[in-house]
Each structure stands twice: as structure tokens, then as C-alpha cells.
Short mmCIF file of C-alpha atoms and ligand atoms in Angstrom, two decimals:
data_model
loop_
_atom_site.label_atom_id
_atom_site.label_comp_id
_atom_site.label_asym_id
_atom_site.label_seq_id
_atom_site.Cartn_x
_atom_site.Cartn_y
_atom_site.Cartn_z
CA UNK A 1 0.00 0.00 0.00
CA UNK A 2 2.58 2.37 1.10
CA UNK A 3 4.26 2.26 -2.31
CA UNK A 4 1.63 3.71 -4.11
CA UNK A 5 2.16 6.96 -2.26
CA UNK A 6 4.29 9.73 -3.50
CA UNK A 7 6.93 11.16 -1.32
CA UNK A 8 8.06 14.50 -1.07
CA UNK A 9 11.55 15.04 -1.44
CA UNK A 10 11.24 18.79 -1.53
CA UNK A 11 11.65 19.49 2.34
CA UNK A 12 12.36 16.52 3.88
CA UNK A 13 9.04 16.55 5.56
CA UNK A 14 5.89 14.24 5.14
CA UNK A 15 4.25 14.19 1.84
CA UNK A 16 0.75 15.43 1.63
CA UNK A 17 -0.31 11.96 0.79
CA UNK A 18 1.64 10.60 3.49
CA UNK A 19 -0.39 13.11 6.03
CA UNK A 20 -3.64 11.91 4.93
CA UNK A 21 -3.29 8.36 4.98
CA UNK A 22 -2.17 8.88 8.60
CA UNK A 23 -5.06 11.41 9.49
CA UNK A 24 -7.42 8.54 7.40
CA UNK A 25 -5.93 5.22 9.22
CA UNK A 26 -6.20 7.89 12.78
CA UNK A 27 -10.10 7.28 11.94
CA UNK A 28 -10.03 4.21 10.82
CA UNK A 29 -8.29 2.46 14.10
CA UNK A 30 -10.43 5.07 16.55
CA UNK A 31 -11.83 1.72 18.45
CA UNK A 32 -7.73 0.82 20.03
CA UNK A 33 -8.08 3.70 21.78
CA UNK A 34 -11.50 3.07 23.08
CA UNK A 35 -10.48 0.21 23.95
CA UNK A 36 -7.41 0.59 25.92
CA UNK A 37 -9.22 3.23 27.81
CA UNK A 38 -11.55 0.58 28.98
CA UNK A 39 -9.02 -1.45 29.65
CA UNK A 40 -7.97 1.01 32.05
CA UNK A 41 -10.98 2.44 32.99
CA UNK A 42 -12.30 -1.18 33.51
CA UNK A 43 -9.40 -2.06 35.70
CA UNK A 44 -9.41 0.78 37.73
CA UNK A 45 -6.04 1.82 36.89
CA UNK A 46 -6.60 5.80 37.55
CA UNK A 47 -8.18 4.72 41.28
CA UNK A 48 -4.92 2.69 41.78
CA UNK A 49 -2.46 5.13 40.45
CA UNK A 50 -4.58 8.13 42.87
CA UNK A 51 -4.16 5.52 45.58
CA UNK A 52 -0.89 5.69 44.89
CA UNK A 53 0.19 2.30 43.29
CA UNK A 54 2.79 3.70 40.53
CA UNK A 55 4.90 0.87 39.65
CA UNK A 56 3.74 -1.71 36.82
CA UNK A 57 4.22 -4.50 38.82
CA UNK A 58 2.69 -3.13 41.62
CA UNK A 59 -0.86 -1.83 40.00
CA UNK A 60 -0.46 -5.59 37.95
CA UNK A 61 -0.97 -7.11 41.79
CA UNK A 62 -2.90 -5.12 42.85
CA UNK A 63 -5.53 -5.17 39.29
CA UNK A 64 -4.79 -8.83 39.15
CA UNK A 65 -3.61 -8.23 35.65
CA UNK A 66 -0.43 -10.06 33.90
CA UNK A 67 2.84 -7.84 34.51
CA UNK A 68 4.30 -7.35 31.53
CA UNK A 69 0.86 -6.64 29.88
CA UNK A 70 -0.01 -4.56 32.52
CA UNK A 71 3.49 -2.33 31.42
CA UNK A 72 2.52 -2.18 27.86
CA UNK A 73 -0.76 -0.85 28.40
CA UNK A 74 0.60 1.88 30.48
CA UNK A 75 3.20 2.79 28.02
CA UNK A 76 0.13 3.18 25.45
CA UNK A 77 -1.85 4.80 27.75
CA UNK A 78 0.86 7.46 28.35
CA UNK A 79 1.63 7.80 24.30
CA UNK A 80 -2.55 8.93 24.82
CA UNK A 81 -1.58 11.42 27.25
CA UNK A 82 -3.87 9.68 29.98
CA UNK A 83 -0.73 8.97 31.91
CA UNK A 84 3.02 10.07 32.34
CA UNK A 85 6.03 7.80 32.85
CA UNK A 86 8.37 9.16 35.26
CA UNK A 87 12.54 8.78 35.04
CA UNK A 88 12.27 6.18 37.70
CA UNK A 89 10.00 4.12 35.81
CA UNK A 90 6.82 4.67 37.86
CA UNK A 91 3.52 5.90 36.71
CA UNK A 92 1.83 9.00 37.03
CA UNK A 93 -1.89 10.34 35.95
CA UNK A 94 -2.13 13.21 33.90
CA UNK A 95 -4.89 15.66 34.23
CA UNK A 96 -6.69 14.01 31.54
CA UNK A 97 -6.24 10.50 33.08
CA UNK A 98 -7.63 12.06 36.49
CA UNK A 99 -10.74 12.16 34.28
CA UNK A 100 -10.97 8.18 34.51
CA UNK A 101 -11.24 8.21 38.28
CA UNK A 102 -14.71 6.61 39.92
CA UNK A 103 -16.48 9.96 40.26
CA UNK A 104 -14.50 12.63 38.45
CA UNK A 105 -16.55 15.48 36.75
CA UNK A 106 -18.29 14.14 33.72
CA UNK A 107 -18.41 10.63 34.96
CA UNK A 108 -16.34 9.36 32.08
CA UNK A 109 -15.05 5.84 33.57
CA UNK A 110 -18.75 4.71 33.50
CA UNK A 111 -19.23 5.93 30.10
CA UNK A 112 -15.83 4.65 29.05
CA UNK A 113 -16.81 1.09 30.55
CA UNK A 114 -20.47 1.62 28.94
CA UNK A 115 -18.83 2.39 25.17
CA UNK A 116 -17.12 -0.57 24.72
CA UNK A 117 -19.25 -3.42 26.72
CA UNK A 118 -22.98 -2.88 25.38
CA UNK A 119 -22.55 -0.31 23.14
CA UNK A 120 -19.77 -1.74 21.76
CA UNK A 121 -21.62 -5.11 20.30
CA UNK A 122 -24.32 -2.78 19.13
CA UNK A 123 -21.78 -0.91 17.13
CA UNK A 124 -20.46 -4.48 15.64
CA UNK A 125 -23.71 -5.01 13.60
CA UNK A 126 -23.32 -1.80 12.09
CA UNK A 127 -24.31 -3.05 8.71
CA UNK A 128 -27.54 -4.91 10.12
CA UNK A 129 -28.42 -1.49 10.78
CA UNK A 130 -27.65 -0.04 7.55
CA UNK A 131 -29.51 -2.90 5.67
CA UNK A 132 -32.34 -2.81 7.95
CA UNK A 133 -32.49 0.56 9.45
CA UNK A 134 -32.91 -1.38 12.78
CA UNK A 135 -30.87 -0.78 15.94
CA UNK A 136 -27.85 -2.95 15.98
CA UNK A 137 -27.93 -3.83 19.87
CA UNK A 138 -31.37 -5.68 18.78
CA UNK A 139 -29.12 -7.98 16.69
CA UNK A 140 -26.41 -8.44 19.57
CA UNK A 141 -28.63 -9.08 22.67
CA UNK A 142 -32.14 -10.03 21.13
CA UNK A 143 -34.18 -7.27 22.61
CA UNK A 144 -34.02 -3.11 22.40
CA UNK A 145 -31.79 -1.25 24.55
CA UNK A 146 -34.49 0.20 27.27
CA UNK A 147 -35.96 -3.39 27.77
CA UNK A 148 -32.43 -4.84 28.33
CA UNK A 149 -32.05 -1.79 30.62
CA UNK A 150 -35.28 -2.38 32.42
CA UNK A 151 -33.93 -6.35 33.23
CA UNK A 152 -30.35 -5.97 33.73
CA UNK A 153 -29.72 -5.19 37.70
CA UNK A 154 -26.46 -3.29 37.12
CA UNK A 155 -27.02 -1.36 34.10
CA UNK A 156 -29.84 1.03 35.18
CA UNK A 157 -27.41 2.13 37.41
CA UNK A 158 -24.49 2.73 35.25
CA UNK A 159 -26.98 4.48 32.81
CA UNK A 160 -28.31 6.86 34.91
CA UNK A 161 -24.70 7.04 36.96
CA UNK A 162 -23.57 8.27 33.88
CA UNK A 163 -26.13 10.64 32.72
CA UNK A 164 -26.59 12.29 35.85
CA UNK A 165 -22.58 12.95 36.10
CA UNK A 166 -22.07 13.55 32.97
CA UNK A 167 -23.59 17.28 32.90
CA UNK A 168 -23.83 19.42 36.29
CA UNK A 169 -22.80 22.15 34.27
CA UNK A 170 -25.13 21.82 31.55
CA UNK A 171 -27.84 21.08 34.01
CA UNK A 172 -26.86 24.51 35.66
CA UNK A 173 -27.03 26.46 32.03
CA UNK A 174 -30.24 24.99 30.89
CA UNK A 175 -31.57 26.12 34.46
CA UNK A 176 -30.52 29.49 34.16
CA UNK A 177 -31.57 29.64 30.45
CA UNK A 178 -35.28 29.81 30.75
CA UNK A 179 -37.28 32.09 33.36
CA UNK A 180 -39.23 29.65 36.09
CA UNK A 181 -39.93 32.97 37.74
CA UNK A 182 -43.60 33.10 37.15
CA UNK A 183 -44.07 29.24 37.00
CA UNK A 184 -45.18 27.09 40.53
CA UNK A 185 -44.33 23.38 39.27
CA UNK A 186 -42.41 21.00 36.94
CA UNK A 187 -42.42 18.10 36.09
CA UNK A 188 -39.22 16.24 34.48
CA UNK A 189 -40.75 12.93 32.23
CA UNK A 190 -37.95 10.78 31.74
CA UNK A 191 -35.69 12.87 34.48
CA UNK A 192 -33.52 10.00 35.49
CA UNK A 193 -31.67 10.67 38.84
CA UNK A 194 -33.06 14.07 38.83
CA UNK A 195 -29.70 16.26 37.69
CA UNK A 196 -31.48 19.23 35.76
CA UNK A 197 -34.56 19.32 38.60
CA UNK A 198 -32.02 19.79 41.51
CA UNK A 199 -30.52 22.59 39.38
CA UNK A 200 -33.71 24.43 38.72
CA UNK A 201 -35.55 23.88 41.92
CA UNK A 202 -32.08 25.12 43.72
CA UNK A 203 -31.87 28.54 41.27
CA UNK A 204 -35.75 29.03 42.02
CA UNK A 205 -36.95 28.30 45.93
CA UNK A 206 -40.23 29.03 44.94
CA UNK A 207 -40.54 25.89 42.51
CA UNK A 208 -42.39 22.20 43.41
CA UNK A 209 -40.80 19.37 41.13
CA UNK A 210 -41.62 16.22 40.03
CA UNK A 211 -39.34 13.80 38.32
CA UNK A 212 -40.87 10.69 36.60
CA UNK A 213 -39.14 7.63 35.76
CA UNK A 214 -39.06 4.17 35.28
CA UNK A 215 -39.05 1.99 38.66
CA UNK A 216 -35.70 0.44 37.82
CA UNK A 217 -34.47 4.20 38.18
CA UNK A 218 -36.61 6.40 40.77
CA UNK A 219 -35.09 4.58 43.86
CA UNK A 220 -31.67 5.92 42.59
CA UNK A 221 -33.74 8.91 42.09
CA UNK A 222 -35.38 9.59 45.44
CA UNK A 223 -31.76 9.01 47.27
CA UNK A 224 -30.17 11.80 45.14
CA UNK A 225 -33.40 14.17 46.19
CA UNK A 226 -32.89 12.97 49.81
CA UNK A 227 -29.02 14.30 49.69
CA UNK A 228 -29.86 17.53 47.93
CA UNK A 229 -32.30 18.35 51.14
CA UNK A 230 -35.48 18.56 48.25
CA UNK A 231 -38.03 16.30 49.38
CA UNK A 232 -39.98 18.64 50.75
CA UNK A 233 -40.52 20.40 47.40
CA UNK A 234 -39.90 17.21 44.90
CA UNK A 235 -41.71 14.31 44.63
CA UNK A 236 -40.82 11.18 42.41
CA UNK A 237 -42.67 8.88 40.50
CA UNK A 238 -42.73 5.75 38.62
CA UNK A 239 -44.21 4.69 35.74
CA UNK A 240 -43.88 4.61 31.97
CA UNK A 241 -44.25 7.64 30.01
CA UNK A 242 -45.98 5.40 26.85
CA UNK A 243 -49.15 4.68 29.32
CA UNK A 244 -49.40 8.09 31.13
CA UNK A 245 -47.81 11.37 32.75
CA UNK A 246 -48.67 12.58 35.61
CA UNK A 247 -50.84 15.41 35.37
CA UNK A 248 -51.46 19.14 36.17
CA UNK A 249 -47.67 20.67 35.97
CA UNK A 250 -47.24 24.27 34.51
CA UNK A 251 -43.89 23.64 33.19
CA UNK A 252 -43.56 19.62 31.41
CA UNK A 253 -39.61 18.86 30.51
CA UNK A 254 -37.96 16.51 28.47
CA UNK A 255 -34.54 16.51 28.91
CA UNK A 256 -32.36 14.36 26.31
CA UNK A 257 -35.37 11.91 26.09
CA UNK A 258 -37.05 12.68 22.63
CA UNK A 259 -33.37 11.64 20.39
CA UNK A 260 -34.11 7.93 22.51
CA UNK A 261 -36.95 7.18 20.31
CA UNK A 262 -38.48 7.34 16.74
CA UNK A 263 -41.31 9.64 15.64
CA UNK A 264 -44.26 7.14 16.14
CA UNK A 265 -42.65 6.21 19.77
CA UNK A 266 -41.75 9.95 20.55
CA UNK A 267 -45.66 10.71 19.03
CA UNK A 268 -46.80 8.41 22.07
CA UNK A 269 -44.85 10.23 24.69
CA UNK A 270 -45.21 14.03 23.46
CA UNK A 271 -49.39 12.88 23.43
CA UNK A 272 -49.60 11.40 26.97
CA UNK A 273 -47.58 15.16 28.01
CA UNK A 274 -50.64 16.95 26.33
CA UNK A 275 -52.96 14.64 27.48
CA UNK A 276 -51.59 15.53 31.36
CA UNK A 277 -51.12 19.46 30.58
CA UNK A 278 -53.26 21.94 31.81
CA UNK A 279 -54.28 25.13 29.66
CA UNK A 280 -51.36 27.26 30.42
CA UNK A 281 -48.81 24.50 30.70
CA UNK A 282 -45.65 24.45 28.55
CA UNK A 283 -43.66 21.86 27.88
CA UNK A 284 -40.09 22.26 27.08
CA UNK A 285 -37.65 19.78 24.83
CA UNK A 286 -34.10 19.67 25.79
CA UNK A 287 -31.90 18.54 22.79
CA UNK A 288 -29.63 18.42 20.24
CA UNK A 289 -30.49 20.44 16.76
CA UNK A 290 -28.63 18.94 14.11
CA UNK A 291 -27.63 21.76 11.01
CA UNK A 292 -29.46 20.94 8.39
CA UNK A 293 -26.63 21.77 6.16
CA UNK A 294 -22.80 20.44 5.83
CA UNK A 295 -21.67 22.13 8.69
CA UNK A 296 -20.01 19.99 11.21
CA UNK A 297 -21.86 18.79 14.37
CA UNK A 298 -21.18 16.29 17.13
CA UNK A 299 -25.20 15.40 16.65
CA UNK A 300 -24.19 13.94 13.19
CA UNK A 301 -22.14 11.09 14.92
CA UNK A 302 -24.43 11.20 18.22
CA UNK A 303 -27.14 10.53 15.61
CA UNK A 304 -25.64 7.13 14.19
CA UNK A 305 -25.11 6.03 17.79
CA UNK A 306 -28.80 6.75 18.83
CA UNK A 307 -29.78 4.42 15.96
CA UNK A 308 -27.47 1.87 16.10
CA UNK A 309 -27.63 1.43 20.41
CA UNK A 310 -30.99 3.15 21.85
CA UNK A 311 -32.80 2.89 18.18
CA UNK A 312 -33.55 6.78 18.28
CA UNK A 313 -32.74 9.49 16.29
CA UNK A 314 -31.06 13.24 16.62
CA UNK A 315 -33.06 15.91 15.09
CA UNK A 316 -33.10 19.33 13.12
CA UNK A 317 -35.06 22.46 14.21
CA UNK A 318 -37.28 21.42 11.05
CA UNK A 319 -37.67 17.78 12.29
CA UNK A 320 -39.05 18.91 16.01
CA UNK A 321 -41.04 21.43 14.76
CA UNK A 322 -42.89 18.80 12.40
CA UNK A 323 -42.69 16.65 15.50
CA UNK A 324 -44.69 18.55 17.69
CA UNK A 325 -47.07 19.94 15.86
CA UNK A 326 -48.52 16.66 14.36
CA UNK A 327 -48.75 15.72 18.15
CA UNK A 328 -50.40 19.12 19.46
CA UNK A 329 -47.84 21.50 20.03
CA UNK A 330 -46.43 24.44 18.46
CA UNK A 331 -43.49 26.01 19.14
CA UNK A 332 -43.25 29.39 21.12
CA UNK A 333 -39.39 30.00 21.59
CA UNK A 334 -36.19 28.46 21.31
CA UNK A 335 -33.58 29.19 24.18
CA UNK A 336 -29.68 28.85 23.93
CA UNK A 337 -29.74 26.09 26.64
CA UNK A 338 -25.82 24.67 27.41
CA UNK A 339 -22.89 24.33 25.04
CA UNK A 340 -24.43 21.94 22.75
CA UNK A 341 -27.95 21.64 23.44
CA UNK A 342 -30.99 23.85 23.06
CA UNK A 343 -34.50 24.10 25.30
CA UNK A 344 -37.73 24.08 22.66
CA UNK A 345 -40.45 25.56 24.48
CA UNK A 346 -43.98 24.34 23.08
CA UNK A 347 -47.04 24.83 24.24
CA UNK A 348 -50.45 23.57 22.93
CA UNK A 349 -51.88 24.42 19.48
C1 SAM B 401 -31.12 9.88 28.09
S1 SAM B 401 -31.85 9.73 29.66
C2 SAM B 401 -32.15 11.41 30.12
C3 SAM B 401 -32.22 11.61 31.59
C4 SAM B 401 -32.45 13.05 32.05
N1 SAM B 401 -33.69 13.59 31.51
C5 SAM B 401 -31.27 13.92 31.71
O1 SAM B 401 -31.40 14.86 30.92
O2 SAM B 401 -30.18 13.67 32.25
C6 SAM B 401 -33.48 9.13 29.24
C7 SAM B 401 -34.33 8.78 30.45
O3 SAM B 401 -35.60 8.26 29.97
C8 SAM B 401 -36.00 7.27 30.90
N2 SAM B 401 -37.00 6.39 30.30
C9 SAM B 401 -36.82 5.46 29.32
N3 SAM B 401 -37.98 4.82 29.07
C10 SAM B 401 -38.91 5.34 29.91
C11 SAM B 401 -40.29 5.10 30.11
N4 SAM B 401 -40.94 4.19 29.38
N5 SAM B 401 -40.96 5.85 31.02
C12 SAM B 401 -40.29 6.79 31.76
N6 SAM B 401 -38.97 7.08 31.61
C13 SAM B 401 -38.29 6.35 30.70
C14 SAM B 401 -34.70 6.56 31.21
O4 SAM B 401 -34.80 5.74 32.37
C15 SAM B 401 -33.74 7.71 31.35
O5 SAM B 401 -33.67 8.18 32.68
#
């Protein structure tokens, strides 16, 4: 292969074709990585190394991993800047390896473990999906990826772990993005452990919450209420949001739940909401607006990964408002929300 590339001999320096292969076979070999960081993240090796375990041999005791294995996977994970050899042959984390520590900002061991053990199958049957437009974790466990959720013990947990760590700050923009001021309740529909409610019952003490779930979840849910001293004003519920919603809220969210499912599922959900609104209730959708043009987005790749793992899809501004309004809703207003996402707020047509 290499000899069918041209090399410059004009500067010494890498030929242009030379640079793109590179950049191309980068993209191409993008699951090592993800793999040796779940390796790592897997074995714990940031919790070791904070411990302070810094030799190989030692973390290879202490990880019950093989020694010299244990060695070369440090040495990679150091060429990925996760961790830093030192003269005398011990191991140090980096700031971005702190990252991989059980309960750092962003909880990105769970996620890392979570990318390559379910999602990672799902990903395998890649061109199921594309021949059958179905989700590829149907093909690799048999079932979709909320009904494996629902029936695995550990995974609820990870899940919602995960999405509850993975945005305080984003929880704290969307909160501060839209004006509860003149509003007495809401009520978060698929609100997991309850993140963005804490953050907008905190910023307004005037504010009653309610954060519905699924039953696997709300236990987790209720604890994390408990510690933030809400209970008073929060209540949480199970149930599904395909048979009902609890009714009579002024403000109805849905945070990062709409890109789960398709239209016709997402029709079900957004109908039970209206359904359980009152006349002045609003209801707003947190997510991701895809451009409609070529411009680069992280939704375009988020998008693939919704269908091929949760069978859902991301959305453009065009999409949601087609969305909503075959299901009731118009929209009134769209807020900046955090870095990536936006808040839709709808209300009744
Ligand atoms: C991507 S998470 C978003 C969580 C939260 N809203 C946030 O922004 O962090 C989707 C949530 O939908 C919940 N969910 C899935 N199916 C559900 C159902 N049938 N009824 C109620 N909630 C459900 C999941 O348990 C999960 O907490």
C-alpha cells in the first residue's frame, strides 16, 4: 500500500499523501483507543495510580492483571496522554487521566466502561443497521436497549450514573436559560436521577418538582433528592411515560429523552404530556439540533449512535417542529440552553 504513495523530497518533511493516509488510518483504528481506555478504565487503573500504586508491577498485583501486559498498556496509555512515565520508571496520571477516576466530573469511567461493553456489540452489527435501518444492539442481545435496561440489575445504574454525572454544568445552564420565575411546578418525564430538577428547583426556591421515571431508576432517584435536602418540594414517580404522565404541571420537561426514540414512539410520549397538561402548561424539549446543512456537528455522529444502540434518532429544528405539531404542540421559543444543546419551548396548538 505504502508504495503507491508519492513522497516529497522537496523538504524533507511528510508528503501530503503521506499526512492523509495517517489522518485517514487515525479514523479508521479510533476503536484501540476506546479500547485501551476501557481497559484502564475497567481495571481501575486511575483509582490505583490516585491511591498511589505507581509501579507496573505493583498496580499488575494489585488489578490482578499479567505484569508485563499490565506495562505495555501503560506505556500506550501514556503515548494517549492519559498517563506520564516518570525517570524512575513509575507511573503517574495526567490531568486528563484524572478524568478516569470513579467519580470525576463528567463521569467518564462509566461511560468509558459503557462504550465498549454494550454499546460496543451494538456498534459491531453496524451493517444490520444499515440494511435494515434497525438498531444494531437488537441484533447483539435479542431485545431493544431500554428493555435490556429495564432487566439488567447493574445497568440502570451505570446508565443513569452516567447521565446524571455527565452534565452538572449543563444542568446549571439549561436552568438558568429559561425564566421559572412566574411558574409554581415542573415536572421532568424521563428525568432520570433528577440532575437538571435539583438545578432548577435550587436557582428558584419558589418551585415544586416532580421527576418521573421508570421503577428500575426512581429509587436511585429519590436518594439523590434525599441528599440535595429537596423532598420537601420534589416528589418522584414511577411509571412509563408510553401509558401516562402525571398530570397538572405548569412547566412539562424533556430533557435528552425525545433523540431515545423514533417519531411514532416519541408521538406516544409528546401525546400522553398533552394529554396531562393543563391550559397554560408548557412543555419544554431539551436537545440536540442537528444543522441541516454540511456544517459539522457532534449530533451527526451522536445521531448514528442513537440508531445503532438506543434505536432513536437526533433531530433538526425542522424535524421537532414537524414533530410537535402533528402531536399538538407548536413552538413558542427556542432558548440557547448549554454548550451543545438547546431548550424548545412548546405549548399547545
Ligand atoms: C437519556 S436519559 C435522560 C435523563 C435526564 N432527563 C437527563 O437529561 O439527564 C433518558 C431517560 O428516559 C427514561 N425512560 C426510558 N424509558 C422510559 C419510560 N418508558 N418511562 C419513563 N422514563 C423512561 C430513562 O430511564 C432515562 O432516565
Amino acid at each position: 500500500m505504502a508504495s503507491e504513495y508519492r513522497i516529497s523530497h522537496d523538504s524533507g518533511g511528510e508528503s501530503e499523501d503521506l499526512r492523509v493516509e495517517r489522518q485517514l488510518m487515525d479514523l479508521v483504528t479510533g476503536y484501540r483507543r476506546s479500547q485501551v481506555l476501557y481497559a484502564a478504565a475497567k481495571l481501575g487503573i486511575a483509582d490505583a495510580l490516585a491511591k498511589g500504586i505507581e509501579t507496573s508491577d505493583n498496580l499488575a498485583e494489585a488489578l490482578e492483571a499479567h505484569p508485563l501486559t499490565m506495562f505495555r498498556l501503560l506505556r500506550a496509555l501514556s503515548s494517549l496522554g492519559i498517563v506520564a512515565q516518570c525517570p524512575n520508571g513509575a507511573f503517574a496520571l495526567t490531568r486528563l487521566g484524572e478524568g478516569l477516576k470513579t467519580g470525576a466530573p463528567g463521569m467518564v469511567r462509566s461511560r468509558a466502561i459503557m462504550n465498549c461493553e454494550e454499546d460496543y456489540q451494538a456498534w459491531g452489527n453496524i451493517l444490520y443497521t444499515m440494511k435494515t435501518g434497525r438498531p444494531g444492539f437488537e441484533k447483539a442481545y435479542g431485545k431493544g436497549y431500554w428493555e435490556y435496561l429495564a432487566e439488567d440489575s447493574d445497568m440502570p445504574t451505570i446508565f443513569s450514573d452516567s447521565m446524571f454525572g455527565s452534565a452538572p454544568e449543563r444542568y446549571e445552564l439549561v436552568a438558568q436559560a429559561y425564566d421559572f420565575s412566574q411558574v409554581g411546578s415542573v415536572a421532568d418525564i424521563g428525568g432520570g436521577y433528577g440532575g437538571l430538577t435539583i438545578s432548577i428547583l435550587r436557582a428558584n426556591p419558589h418551585l415544586k418538582g416532580l421527576i418521573y421515571d421508570q421503577p428500575a431508576v426512581t429509587s436511585g432517584t429519590q436518594i439523590r433528592i434525599n441528599d440535595a435536602g429537596l423532598s420537601d418540594r420534589c416528589k418522584v414517580v414511577s411509571g412509563s411515560f408510553f401509558e401516562s404522565v402525571p398530570s397538572g404541571a405548569d412547566v412539562y420537561i424533556l430533557s435528552r429523552v425525545l433523540p431515545d426514540w423514533t417519531d411514532d414512539k416519541a408521538a406516544v410520549i409528546l401525546q400522553n404530556i398533552r394529554e396531562a397538561m393543563h391550559s397554560k402548561s408548557r412543555l419544554l424539549v431539551v436537545a440536540r439540533l442537528i444543522p441541516p446543512d454540511d456544517t459539522p456537528s457532534p449530533g451527526k455522529m451522536k445521531d448514528l449512535y442513537l440508531l445503532i444502540v438506543v434505536g432513536g434518532q437526533e433531530r433538526t429544528e425542522e424535524e421537532y417542529s414537524r414533530l410537535l405539531s402533528i402531536n399538538g404542540f407548536k413552538i413558542a421559543n427556542i432558548h440557547p440552553g448549554d454548550t451543545e444543546q438547546r431548550i424548545i419551548e412548546a405549548v399547545p396548538s
